[in-house]
Tab-separated table of C-alpha atoms in Angstrom:
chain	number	residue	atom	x	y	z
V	1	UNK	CA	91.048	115.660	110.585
V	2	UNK	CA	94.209	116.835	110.045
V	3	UNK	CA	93.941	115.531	106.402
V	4	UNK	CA	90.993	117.491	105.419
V	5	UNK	CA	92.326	121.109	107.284
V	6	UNK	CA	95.007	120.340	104.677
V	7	UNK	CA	92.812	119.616	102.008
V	8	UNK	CA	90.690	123.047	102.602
V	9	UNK	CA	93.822	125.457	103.394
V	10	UNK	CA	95.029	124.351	100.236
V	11	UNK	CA	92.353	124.767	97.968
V	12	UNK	CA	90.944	127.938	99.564
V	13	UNK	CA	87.653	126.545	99.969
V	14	UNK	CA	85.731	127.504	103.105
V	15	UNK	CA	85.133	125.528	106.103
V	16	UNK	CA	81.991	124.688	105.044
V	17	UNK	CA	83.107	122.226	102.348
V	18	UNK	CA	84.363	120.191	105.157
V	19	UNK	CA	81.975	117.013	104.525
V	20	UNK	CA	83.059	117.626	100.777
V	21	UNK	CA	87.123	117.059	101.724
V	22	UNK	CA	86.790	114.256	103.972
V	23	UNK	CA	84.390	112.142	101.533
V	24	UNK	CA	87.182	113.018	98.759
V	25	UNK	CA	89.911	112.290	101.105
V	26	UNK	CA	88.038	108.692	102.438
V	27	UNK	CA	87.456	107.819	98.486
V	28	UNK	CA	91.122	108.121	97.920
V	29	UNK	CA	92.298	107.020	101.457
V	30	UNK	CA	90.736	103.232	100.760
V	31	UNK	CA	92.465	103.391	97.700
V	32	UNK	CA	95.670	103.200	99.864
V	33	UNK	CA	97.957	99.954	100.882
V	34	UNK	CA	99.050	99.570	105.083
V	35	UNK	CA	101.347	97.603	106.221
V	36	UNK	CA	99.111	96.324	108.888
V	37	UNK	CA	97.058	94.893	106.334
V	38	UNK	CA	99.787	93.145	104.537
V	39	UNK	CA	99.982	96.149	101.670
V	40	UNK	CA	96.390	95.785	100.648
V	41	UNK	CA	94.038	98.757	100.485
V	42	UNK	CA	90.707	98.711	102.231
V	43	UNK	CA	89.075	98.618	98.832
V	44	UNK	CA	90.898	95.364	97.606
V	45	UNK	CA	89.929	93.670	100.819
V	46	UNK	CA	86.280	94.258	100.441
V	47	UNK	CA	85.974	93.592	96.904
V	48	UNK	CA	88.657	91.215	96.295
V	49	UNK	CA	90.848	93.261	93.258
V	50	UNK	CA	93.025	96.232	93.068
V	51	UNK	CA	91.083	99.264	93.064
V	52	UNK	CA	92.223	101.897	90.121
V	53	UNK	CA	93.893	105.366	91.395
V	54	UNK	CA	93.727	106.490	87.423
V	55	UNK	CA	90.657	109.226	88.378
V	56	UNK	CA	91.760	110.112	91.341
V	57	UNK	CA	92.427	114.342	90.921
V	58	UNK	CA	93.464	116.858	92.640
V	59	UNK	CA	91.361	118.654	95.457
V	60	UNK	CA	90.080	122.356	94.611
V	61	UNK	CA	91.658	121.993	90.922
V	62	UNK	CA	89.521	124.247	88.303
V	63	UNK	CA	87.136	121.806	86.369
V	64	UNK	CA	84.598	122.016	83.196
V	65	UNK	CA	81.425	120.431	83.665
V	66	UNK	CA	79.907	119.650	79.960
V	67	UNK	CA	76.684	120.504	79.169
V	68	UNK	CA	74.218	118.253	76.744
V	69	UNK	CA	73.079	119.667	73.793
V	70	UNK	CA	69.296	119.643	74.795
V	71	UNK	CA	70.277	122.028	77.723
V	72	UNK	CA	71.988	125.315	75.860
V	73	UNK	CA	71.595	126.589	72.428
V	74	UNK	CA	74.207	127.133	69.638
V	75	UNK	CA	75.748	130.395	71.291
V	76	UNK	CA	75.701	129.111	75.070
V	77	UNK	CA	79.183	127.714	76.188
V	78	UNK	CA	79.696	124.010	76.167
V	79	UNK	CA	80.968	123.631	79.710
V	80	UNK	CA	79.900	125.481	83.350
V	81	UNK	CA	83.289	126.135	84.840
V	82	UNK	CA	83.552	125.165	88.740
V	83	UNK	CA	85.857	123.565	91.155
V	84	UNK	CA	86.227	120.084	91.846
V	85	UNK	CA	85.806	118.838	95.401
V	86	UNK	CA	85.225	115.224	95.247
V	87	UNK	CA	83.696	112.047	93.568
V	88	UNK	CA	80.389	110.907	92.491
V	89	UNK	CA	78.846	109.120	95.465
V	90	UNK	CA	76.537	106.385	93.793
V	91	UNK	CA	78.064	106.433	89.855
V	92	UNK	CA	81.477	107.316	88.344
V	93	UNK	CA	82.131	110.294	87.871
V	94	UNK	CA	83.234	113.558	89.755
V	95	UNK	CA	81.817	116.282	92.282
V	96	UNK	CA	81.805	119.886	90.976
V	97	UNK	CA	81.232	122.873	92.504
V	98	UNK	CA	79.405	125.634	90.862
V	99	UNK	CA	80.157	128.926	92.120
V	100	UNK	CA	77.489	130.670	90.004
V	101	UNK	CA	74.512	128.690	90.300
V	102	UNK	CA	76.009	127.571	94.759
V	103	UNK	CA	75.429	124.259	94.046
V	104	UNK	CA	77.675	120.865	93.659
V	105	UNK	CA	76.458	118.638	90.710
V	106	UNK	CA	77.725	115.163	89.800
V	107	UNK	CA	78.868	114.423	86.452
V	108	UNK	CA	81.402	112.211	84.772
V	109	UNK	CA	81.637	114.654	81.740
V	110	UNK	CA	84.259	116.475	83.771
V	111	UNK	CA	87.274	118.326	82.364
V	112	UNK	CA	89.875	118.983	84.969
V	113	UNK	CA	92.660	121.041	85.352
V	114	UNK	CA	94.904	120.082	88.068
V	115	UNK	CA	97.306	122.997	87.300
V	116	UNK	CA	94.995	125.936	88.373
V	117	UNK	CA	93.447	126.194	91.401
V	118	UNK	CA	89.854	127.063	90.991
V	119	UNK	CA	89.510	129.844	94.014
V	120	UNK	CA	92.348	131.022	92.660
V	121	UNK	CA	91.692	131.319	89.095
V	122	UNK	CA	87.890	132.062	90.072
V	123	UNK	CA	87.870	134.756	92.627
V	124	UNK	CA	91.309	136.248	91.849
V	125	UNK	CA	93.205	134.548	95.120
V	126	UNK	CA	93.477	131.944	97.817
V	127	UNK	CA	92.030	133.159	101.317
V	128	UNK	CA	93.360	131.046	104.287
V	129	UNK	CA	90.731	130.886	107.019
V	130	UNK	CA	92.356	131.009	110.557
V	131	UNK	CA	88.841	130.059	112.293
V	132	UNK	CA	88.962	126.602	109.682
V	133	UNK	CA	91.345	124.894	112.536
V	134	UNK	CA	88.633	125.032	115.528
V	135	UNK	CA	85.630	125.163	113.105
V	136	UNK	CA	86.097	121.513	111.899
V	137	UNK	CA	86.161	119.958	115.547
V	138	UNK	CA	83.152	122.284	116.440
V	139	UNK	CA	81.229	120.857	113.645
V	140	UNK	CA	81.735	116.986	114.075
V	141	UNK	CA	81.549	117.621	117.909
V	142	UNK	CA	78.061	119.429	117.610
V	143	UNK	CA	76.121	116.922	115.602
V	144	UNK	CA	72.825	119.436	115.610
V	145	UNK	CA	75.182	122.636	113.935
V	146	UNK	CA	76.898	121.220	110.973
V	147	UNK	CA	75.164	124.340	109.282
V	148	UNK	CA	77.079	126.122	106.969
V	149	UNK	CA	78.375	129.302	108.458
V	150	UNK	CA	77.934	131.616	105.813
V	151	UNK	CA	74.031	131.793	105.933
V	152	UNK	CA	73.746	133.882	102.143
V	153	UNK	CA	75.184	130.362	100.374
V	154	UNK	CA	73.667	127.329	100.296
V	155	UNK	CA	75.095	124.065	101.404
V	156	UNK	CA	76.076	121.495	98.359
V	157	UNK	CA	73.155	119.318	97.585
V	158	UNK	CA	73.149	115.814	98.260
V	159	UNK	CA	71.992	113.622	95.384
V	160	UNK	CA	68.856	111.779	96.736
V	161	UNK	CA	69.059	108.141	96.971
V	162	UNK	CA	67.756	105.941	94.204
V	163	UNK	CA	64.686	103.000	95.087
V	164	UNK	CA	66.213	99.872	93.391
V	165	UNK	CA	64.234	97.328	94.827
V	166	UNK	CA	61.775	97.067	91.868
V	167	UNK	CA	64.381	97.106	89.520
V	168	UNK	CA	66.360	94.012	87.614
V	169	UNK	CA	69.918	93.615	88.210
V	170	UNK	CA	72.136	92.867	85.863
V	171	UNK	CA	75.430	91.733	86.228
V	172	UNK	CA	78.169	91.940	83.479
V	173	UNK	CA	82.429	90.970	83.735
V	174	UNK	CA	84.584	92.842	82.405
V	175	UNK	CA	86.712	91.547	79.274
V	176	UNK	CA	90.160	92.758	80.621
V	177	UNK	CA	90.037	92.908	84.262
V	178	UNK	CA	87.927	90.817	87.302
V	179	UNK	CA	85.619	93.831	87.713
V	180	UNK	CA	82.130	93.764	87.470
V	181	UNK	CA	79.667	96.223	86.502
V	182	UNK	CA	76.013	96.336	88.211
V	183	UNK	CA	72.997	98.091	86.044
V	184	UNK	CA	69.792	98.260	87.488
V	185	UNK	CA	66.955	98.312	84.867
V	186	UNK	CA	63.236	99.414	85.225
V	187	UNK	CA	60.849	96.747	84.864
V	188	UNK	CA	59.416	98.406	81.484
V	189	UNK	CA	61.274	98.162	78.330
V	190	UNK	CA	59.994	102.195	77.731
V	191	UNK	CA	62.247	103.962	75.774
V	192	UNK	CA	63.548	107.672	76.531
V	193	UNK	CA	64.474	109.540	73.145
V	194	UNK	CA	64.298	113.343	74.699
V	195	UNK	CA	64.917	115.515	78.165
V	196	UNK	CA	61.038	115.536	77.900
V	197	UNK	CA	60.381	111.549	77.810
V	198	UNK	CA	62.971	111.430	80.727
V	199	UNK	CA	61.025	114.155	82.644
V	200	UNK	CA	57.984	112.615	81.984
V	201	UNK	CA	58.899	108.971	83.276
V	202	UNK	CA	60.580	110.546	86.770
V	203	UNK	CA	57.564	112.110	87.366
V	204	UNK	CA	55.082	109.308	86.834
V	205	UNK	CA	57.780	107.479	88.723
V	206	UNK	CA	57.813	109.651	91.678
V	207	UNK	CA	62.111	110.285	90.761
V	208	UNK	CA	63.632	113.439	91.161
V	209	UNK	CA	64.377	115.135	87.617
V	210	UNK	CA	68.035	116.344	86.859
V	211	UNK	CA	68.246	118.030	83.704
V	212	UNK	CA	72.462	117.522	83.914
């Protein structure tokens, strides 16, 4: 854990982004080569090619989350500014935290500046919290209080997982590299030309609706 008390006295962020710094620091972890396995990373093991380290950001770095067109008007900014504190779990793409709406949303329309620290830039300065080297162990120890401590914020949301077992798979190579990219298609060929059509079609599908 020693990792991830780095990863939050760095970035300012408090305790209660702990889950949030060790999934970024596991995503980037696997993504490095041991001697004990004969320089390979864990990732290259288990799927057989070198994984790429070309996304990989900074922790707590300011970021830009774009919004679509459908979602703002001509005069609304183009972006929600927030601070980046991991990767998409299930998609590519990056986690954001959004100070003003206190939630974390995953997007891969993500603009990221690793030379300002988003507390800092955000709130005006870094605060260190002393009670962030006990808190952790507490936390993991305690698997019934992994609560966040600050009771006025809510905890970042965890995207809700996806039903694919009605769905057809389809596999396609890459051109350049050994990769291979997975879809997973509905059944029906029903196409979605609005935010409304895609509304409509979670809810007759039972799917949760994200308008991002």
């Amino acid at each position: 854990m020693e990792a991830v008390r780095t990863m939050l006295q760095d970035s300012g962020l408090q305790p209660r982004f702990w889950a949030e710094a060790l999934h970024a620091y596991v995503h980037t972890k696997n993504r490095c080569s041991h001697k004990l396995t004969e320089r390979k990373t864990p990732m290259e093991i288990w799927s057989g090619h070198k994984p790429s380290i070309r996304h990989c950001r900074t922790f707590g770095s300011l970021a830009y989350v774009y919004v679509p067109t459908v979602n703002r008007n001509k005069l609304q900014p183009k972006a929600k500014i927030g601070i980046l504190v991991g990767y998409a779990v299930n998609r590519r793409g990056y986690r954001v935290w959004l100070p003003k709406e206190r939630k974390v949303v995953e997007s891969i329309h993500v603009k990221i500046d690793e030379t300002k620290n988003g507390v800092k830039t955000l709130f005006g300065k870094v605060k260190h919290y002393d009670y962030a080297i006990y808190q952790l162990d507490q936390n993991l120890n305690n698997d019934s209080d992994c609560r966040a401590q600050d009771e006025k914020s809510s905890s970042p949301e965890k995207p809700s997982s996806l039903d694919i077992s009605t769905r057809i798979r389809l596999e396609k190579p890459r051109k350049k590299s050994k990769r291979i990219d997975v879809y997973y298609y509905p059944p029906s060929k029903e196409r979605l030309r609005s935010i409304n059509d895609v509304k409509m079609y979670c809810e007759r599908n039972k799917l949760e609706f994200d308008p991002n």
